[in-house]
mmCIF file of C-alpha atoms in Angstrom:
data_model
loop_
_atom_site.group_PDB
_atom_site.id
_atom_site.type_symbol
_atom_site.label_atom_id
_atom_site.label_comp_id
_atom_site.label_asym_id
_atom_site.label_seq_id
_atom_site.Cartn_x
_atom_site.Cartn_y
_atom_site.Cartn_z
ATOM 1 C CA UNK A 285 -60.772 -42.248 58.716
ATOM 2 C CA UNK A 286 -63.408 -44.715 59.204
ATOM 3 C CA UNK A 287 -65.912 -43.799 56.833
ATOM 4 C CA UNK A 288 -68.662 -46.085 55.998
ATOM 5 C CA UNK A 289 -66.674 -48.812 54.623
ATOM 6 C CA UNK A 290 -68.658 -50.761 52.137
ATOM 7 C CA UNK A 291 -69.237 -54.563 51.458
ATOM 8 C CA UNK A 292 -67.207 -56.574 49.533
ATOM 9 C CA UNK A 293 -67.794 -57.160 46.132
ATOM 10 C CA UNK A 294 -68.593 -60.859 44.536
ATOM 11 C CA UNK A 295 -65.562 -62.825 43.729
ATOM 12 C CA UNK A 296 -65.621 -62.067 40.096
ATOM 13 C CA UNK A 297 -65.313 -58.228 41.047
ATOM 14 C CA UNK A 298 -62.769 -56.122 42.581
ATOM 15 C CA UNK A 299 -62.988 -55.853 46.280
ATOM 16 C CA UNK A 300 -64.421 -52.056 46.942
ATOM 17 C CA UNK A 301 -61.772 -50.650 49.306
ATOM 18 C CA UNK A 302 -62.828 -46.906 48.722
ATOM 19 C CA UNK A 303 -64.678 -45.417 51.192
ATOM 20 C CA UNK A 304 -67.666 -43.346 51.322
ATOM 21 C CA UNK A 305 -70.209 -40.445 52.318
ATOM 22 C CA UNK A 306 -73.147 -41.522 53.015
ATOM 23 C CA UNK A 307 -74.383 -40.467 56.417
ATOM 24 C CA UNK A 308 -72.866 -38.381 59.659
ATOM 25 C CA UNK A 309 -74.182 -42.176 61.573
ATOM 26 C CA UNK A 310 -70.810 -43.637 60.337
ATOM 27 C CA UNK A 311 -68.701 -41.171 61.950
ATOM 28 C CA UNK A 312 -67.276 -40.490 65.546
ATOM 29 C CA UNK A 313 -66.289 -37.583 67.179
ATOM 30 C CA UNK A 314 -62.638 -37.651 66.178
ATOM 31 C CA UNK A 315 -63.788 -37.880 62.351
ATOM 32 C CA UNK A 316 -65.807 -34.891 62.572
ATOM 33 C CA UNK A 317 -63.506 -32.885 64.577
ATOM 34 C CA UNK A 318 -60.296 -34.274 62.061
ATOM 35 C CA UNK A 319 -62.495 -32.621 58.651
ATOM 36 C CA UNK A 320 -63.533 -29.772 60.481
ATOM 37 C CA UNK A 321 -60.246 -29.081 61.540
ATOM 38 C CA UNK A 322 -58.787 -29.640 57.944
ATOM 39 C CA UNK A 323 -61.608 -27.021 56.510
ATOM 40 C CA UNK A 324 -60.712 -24.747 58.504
ATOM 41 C CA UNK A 325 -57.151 -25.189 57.327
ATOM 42 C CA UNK A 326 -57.806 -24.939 53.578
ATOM 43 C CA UNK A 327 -60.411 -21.822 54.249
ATOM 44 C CA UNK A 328 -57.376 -20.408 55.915
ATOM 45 C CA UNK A 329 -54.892 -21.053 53.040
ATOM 46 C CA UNK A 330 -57.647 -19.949 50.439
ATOM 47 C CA UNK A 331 -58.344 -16.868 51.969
ATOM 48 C CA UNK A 332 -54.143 -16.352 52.167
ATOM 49 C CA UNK A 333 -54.278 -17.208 48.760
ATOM 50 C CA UNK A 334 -52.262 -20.510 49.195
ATOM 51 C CA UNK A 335 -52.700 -22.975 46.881
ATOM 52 C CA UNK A 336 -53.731 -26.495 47.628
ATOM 53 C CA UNK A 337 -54.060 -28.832 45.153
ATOM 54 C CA UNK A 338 -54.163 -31.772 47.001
ATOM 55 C CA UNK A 339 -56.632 -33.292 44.051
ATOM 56 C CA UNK A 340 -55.030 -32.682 41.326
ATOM 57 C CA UNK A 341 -55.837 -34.863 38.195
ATOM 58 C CA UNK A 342 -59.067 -35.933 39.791
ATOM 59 C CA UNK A 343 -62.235 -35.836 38.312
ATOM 60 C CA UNK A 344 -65.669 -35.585 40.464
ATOM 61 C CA UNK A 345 -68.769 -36.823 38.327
ATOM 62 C CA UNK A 346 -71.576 -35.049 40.097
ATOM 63 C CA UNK A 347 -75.344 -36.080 39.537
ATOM 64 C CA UNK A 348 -78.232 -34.066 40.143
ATOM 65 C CA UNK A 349 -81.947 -35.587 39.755
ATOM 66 C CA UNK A 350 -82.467 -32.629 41.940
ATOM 67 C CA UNK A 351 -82.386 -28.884 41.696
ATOM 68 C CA UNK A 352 -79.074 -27.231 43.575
ATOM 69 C CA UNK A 353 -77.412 -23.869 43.812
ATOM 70 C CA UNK A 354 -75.098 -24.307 46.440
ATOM 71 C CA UNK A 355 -74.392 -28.101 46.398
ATOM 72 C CA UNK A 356 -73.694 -27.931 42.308
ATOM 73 C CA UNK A 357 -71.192 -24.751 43.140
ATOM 74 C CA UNK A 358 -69.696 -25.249 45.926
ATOM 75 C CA UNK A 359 -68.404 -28.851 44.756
ATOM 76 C CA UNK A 360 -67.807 -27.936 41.435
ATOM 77 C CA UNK A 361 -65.641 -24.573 42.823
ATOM 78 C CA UNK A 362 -63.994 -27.084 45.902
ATOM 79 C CA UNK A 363 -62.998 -29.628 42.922
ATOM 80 C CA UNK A 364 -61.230 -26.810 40.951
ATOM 81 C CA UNK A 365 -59.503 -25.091 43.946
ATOM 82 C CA UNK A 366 -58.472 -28.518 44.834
ATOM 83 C CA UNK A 367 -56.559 -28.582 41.380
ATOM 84 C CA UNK A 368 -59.190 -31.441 39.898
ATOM 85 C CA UNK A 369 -62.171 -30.995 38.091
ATOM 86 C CA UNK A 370 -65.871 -31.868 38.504
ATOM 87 C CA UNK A 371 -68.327 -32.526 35.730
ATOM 88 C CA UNK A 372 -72.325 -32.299 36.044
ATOM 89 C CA UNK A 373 -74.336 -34.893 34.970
ATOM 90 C CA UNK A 374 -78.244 -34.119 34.665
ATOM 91 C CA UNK A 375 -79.965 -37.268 35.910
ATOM 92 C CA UNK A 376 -82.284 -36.442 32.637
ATOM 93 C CA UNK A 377 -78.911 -36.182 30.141
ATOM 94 C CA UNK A 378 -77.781 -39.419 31.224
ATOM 95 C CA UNK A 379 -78.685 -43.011 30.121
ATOM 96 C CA UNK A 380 -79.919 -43.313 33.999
ATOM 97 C CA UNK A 381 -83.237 -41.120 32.976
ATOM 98 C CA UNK A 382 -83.788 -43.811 30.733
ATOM 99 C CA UNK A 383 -83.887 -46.372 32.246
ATOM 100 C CA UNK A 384 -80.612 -47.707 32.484
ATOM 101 C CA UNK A 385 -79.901 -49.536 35.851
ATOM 102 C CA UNK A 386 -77.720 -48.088 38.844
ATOM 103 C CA UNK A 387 -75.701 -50.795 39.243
ATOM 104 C CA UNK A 388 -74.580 -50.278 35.360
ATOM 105 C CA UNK A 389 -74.213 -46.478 36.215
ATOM 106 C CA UNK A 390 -72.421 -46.871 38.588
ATOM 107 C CA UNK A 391 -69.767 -49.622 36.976
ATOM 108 C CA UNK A 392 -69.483 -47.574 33.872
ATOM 109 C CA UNK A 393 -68.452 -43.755 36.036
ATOM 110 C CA UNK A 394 -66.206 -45.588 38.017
ATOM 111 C CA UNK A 395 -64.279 -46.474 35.332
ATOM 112 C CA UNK A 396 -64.317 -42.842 33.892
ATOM 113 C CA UNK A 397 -64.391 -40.815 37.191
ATOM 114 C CA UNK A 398 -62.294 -40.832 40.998
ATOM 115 C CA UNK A 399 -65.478 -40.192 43.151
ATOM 116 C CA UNK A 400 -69.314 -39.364 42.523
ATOM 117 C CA UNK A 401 -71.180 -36.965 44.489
ATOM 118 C CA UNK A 402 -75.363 -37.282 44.167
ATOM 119 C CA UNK A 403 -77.927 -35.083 44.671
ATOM 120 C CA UNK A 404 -81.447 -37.602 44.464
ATOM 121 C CA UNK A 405 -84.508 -38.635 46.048
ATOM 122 C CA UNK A 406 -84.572 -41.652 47.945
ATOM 123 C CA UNK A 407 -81.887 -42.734 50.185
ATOM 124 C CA UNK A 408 -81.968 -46.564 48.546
ATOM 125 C CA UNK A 409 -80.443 -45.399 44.672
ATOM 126 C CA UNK A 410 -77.159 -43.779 46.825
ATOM 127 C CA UNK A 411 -76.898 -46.850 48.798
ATOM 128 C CA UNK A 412 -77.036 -48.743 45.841
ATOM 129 C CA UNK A 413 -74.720 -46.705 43.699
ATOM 130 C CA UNK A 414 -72.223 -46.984 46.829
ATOM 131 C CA UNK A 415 -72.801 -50.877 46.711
ATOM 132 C CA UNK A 416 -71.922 -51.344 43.206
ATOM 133 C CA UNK A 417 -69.319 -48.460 42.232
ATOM 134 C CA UNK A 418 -65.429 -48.788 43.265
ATOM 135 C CA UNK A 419 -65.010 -44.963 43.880
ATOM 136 C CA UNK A 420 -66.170 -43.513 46.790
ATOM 137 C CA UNK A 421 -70.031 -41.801 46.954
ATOM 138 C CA UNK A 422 -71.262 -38.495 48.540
ATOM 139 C CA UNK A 423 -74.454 -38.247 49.748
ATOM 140 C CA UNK A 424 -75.052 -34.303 47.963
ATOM 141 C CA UNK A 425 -78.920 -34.597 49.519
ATOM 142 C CA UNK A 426 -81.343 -37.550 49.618
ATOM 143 C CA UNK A 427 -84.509 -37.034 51.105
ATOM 144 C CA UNK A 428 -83.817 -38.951 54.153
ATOM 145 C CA UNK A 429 -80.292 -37.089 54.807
ATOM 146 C CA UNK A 430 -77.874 -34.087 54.084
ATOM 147 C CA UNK A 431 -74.840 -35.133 55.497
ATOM 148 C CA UNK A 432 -72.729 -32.488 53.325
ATOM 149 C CA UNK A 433 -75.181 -29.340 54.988
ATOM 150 C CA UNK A 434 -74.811 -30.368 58.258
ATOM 151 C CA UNK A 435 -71.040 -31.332 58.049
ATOM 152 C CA UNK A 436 -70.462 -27.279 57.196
ATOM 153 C CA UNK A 437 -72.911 -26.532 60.073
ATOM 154 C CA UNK A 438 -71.095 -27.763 62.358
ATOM 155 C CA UNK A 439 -67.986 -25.939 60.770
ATOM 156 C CA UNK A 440 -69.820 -23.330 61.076
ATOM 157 C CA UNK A 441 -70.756 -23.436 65.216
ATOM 158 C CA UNK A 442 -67.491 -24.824 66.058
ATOM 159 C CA UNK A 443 -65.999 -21.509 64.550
ATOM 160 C CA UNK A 444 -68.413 -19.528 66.158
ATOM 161 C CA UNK A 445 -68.643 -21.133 69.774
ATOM 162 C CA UNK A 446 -65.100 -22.984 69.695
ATOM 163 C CA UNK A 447 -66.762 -26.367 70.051
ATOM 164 C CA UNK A 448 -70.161 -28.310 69.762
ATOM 165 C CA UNK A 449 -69.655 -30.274 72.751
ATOM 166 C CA UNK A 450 -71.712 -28.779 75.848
ATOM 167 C CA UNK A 451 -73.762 -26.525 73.673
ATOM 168 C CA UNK A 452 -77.646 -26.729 73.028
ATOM 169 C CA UNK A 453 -79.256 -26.677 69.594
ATOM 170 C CA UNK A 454 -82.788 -26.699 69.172
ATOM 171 C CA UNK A 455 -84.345 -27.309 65.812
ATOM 172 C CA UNK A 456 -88.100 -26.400 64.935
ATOM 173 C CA UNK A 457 -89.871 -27.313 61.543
ATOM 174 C CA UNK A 458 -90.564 -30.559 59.731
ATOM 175 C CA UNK A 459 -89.083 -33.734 62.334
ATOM 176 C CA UNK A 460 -89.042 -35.937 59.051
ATOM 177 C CA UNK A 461 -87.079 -34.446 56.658
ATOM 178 C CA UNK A 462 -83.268 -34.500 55.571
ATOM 179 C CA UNK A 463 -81.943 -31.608 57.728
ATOM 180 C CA UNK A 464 -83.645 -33.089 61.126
ATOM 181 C CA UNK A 465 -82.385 -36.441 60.291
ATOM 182 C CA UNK A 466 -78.919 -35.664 59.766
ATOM 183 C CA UNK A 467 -78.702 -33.203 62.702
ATOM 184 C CA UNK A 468 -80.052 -35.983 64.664
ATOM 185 C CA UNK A 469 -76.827 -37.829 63.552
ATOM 186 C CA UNK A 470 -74.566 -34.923 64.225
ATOM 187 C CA UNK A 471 -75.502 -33.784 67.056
ATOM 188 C CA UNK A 472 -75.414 -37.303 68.858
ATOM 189 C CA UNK A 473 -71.418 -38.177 67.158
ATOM 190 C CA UNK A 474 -70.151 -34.853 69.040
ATOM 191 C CA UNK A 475 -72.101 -35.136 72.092
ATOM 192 C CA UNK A 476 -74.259 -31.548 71.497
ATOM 193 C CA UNK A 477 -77.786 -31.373 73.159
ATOM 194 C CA UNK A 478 -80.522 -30.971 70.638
ATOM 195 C CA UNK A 479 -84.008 -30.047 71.263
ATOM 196 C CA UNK A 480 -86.397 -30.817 68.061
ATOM 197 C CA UNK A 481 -90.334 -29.263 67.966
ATOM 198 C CA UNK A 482 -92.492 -30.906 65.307
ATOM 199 C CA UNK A 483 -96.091 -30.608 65.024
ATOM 200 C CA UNK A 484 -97.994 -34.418 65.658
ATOM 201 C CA UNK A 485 -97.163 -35.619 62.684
ATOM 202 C CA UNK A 486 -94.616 -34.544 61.827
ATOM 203 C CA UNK A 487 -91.759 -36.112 64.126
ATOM 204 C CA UNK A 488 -88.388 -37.629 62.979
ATOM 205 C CA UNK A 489 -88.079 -41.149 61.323
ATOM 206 C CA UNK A 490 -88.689 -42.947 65.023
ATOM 207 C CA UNK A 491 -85.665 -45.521 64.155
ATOM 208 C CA UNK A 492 -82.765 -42.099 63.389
ATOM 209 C CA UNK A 493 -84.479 -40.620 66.304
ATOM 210 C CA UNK A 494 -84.185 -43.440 68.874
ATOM 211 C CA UNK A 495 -80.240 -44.471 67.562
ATOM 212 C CA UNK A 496 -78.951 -40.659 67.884
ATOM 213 C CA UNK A 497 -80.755 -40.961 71.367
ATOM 214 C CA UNK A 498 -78.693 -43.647 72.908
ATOM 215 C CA UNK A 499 -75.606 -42.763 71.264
ATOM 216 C CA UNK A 500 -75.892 -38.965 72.533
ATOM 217 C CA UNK A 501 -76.592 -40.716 75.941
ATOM 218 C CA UNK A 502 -73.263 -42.338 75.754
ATOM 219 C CA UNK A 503 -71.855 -38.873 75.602
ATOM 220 C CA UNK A 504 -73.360 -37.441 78.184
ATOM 221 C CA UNK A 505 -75.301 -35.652 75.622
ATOM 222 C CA UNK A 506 -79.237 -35.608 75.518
ATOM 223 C CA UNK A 507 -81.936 -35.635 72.443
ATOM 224 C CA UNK A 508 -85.403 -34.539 73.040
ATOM 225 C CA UNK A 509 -88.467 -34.231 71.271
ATOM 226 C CA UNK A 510 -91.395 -31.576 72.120
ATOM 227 C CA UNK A 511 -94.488 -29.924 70.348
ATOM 228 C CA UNK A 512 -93.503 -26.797 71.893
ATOM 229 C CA UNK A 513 -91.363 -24.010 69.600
ATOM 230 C CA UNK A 514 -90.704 -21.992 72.906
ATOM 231 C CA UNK A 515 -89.615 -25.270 74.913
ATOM 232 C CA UNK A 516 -87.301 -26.415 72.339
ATOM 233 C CA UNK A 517 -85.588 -23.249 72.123
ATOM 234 C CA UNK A 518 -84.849 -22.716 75.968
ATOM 235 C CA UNK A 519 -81.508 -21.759 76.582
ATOM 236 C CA UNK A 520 -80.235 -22.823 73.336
ATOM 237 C CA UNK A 521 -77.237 -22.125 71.749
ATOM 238 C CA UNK A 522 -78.111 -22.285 67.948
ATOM 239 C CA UNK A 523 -81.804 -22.273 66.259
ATOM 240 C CA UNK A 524 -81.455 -23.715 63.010
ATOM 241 C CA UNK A 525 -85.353 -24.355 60.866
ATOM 242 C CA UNK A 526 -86.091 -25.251 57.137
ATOM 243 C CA UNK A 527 -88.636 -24.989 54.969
ATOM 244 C CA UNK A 528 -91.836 -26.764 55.709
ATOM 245 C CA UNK A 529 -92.020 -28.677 52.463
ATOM 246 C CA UNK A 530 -89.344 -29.697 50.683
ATOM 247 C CA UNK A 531 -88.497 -30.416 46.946
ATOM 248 C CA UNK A 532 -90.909 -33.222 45.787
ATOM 249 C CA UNK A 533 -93.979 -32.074 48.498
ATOM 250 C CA UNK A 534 -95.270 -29.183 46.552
ATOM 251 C CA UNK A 535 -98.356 -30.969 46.239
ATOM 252 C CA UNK A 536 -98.309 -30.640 50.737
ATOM 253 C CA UNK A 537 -97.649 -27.045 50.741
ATOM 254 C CA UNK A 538 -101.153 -25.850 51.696
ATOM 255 C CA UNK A 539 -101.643 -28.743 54.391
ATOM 256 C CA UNK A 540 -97.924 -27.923 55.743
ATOM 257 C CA UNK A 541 -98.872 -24.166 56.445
ATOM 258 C CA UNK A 542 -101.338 -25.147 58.300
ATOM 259 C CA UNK A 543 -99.553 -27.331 60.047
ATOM 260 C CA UNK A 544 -96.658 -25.614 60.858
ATOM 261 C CA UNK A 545 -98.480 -21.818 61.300
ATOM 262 C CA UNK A 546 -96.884 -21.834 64.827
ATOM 263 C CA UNK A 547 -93.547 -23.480 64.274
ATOM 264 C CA UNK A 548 -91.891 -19.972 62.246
ATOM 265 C CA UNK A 549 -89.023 -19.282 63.966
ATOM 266 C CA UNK A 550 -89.346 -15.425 64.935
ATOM 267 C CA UNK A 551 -88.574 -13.060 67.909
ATOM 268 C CA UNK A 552 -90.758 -14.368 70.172
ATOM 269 C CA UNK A 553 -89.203 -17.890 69.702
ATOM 270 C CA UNK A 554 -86.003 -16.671 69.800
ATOM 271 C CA UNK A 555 -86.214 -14.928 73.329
ATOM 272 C CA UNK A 556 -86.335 -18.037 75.186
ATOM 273 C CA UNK A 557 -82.457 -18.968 73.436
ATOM 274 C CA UNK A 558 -79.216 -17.232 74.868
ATOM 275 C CA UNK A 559 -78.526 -13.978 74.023
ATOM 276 C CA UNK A 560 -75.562 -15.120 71.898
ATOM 277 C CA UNK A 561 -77.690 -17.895 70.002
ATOM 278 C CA UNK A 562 -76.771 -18.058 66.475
ATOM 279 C CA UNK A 563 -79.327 -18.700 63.311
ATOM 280 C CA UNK A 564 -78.696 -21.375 60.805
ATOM 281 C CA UNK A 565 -81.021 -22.253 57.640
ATOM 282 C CA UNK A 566 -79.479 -24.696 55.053
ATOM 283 C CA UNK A 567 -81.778 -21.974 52.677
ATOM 284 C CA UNK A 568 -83.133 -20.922 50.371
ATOM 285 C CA UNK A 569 -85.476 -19.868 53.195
ATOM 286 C CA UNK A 570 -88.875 -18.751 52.528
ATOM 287 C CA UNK A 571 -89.183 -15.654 54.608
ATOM 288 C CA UNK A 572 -92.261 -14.813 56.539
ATOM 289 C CA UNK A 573 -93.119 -18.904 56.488
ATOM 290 C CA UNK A 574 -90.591 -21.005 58.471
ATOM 291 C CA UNK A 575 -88.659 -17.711 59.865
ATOM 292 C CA UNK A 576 -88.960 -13.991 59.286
ATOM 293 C CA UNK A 577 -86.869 -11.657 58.349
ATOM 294 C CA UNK A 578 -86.383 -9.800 60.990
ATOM 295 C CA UNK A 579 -84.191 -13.263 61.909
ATOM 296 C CA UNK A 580 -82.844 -14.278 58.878
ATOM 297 C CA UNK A 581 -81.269 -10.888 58.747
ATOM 298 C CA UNK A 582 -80.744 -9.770 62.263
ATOM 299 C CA UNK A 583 -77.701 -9.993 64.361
ATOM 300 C CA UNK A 584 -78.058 -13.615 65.070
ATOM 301 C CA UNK A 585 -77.797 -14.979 61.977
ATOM 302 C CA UNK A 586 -74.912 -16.426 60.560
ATOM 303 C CA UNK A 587 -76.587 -18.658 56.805
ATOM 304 C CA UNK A 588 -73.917 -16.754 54.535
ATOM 305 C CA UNK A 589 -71.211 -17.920 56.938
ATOM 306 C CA UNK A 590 -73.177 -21.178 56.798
ATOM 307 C CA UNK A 591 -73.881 -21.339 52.913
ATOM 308 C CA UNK A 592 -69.976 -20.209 52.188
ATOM 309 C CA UNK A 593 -68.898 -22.786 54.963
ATOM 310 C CA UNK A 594 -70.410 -25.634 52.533
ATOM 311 C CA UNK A 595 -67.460 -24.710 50.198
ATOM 312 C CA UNK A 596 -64.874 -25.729 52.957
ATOM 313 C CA UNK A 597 -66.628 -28.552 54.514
ATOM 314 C CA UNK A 598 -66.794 -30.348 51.098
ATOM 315 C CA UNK A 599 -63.233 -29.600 49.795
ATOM 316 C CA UNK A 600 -62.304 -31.499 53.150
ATOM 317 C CA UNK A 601 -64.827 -34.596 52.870
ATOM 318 C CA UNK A 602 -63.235 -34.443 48.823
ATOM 319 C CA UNK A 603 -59.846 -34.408 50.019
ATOM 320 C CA UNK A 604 -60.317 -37.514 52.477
ATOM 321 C CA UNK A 605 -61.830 -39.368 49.681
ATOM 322 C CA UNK A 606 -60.223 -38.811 46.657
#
């Protein structure tokens, strides 16, 4: 698979030849639709109980300078059903909190560990640790992209609408933000339509934005960008939000209700989609603010399909790498 393959090394150093998971940008439609196909395989096999321990004697170092529940468990469960283990590293346990460098991190676990998965802040420490380690990277969540989420979104329409070209998804929330970024990116490698409404303000990183643009155009696909919930969400085929301020912009939160008072995703919103539309939140949601519950548990929604579909996703991405 052609995955993000990174630069060569200086001559004193071994030439990287690992690859790595970085963004849904260095994919193409055959990539996507080769690890979806293979979690869908090895949810099949688990829920058969079939063993497949296609990783066996690995080791995934995993480290979190952010919070997780479902990106800690669902790669530390997917390494051990895999027959390989993964070990969690506290960004404030290691040497790294200290001030120790990346590039030293990231020489030292890659002579210990067979891949690292991250879970951080800014997008320029994985890019880094991806430059400078010789075992491949997964971006777990920076807060530029979340590769990993959307991967198992897509799982997750593509088992609910048996494909993701010709469908419509419309996203509504916070343009500039990890989820929006990476949908951006996913949407335009499989040729989906996706609608995004953002306050002013609040739009998607202008250079993610215009890149998924032309590259959905050369699918016949189309991105577009509108202030309006209602317009976003016309016809569409999946509605997926998140929360209005993420993990480091606490000190937003009372400027970001305000903001985004008109942006919850409810059942006025949601009549302007298809009848069969399905709900996706990456969660933890916070219900009544970015979508209400009479969503987030209705009919529509699929996010435990969605959150368990992270499991599958991952074990694939793993098995490709490792």
């Amino acid at each position: 698979m052609s995955i993000n393959i990174v630069q060569e090394k200086s001559s004193s150093q071994m030439t990287k030849k690992y690859k790595d998971f970085l963004t849904l940008d260095d994919f193409n439609s055959k990539d996507i639709y080769e690890l979806l196909d293979q979690a869908m395989e090895m949810k099949r096999q688990l829920k058969n109980g079939i063993p497949h321990p296609y990783l066996k004697g690995k080791v995934l170092g995993m480290i979190f300078e952010k919070s997780s529940t479902r990106t800690r468990v669902s790669f530390e469960v997917g390494m051990k059903q895999l027959g390989g283990d993964g070990i969690f590293l506290n960004a404030n346990d290691l040497q790294l909190g200290r001030g120790e460098s990346i590039e030293d991190t990231a020489k030292v676990l890659s002579r210990y560990v067979d891949g690292i998965m991250i879970r951080t802040f800014d997008h320029s420490t994985i890019e880094q640790l991806a430059h400078h380690a010789d075992v491949p990277i997964i971006n777990g969540l920076t807060d530029m992209h979340h590769p990993t989420q959307v991967l198992a979104d897509l799982l997750t329409i593509y088992e609910y609408k048996g494909t993701l070209s010709n469908l419509k998804l419309c996203y509504v929330g916070d343009g500039h933000n990890n989820m929006c970024h990476s949908l951006l990116e996913g949407a335009a490698c499989v040729g989906m339509d996706l609608s995004i409404a953002t306050p002013e303000g609040y739009q998607p990183a202008e250079e993610i934005f215009e890149k998924a643009k032309q590259k959905a155009l050369g699918k016949g696909s189309q991105i577009t960008y509108t202030t309006s919930p209602k317009e976003a969400a016309e016809q569409a085929d999946i509605i997926v939000t998140d929360v209005w301020a993420s993990m480091g912009q606490e000190e937003e939160e009372k400027q970001r209700l305000e903001a985004f008072h008109s942006y919850q995703v409810n059942a006025s919103i949601c009549e302007a989609a298809k009848e069969d539309f399905i709900f996706l939140h990456c969660l933890p949601a916070h219900r009544e603010e970015e979508v209400t519950s009479e969503i987030i548990d209705g009919p529509n929604s699929v996010v435990y399909d969605e959150a368990e579909n992270r499991l599958h996703a991952q074990k694939a991405i793993l098995k490709n790498l490792l």
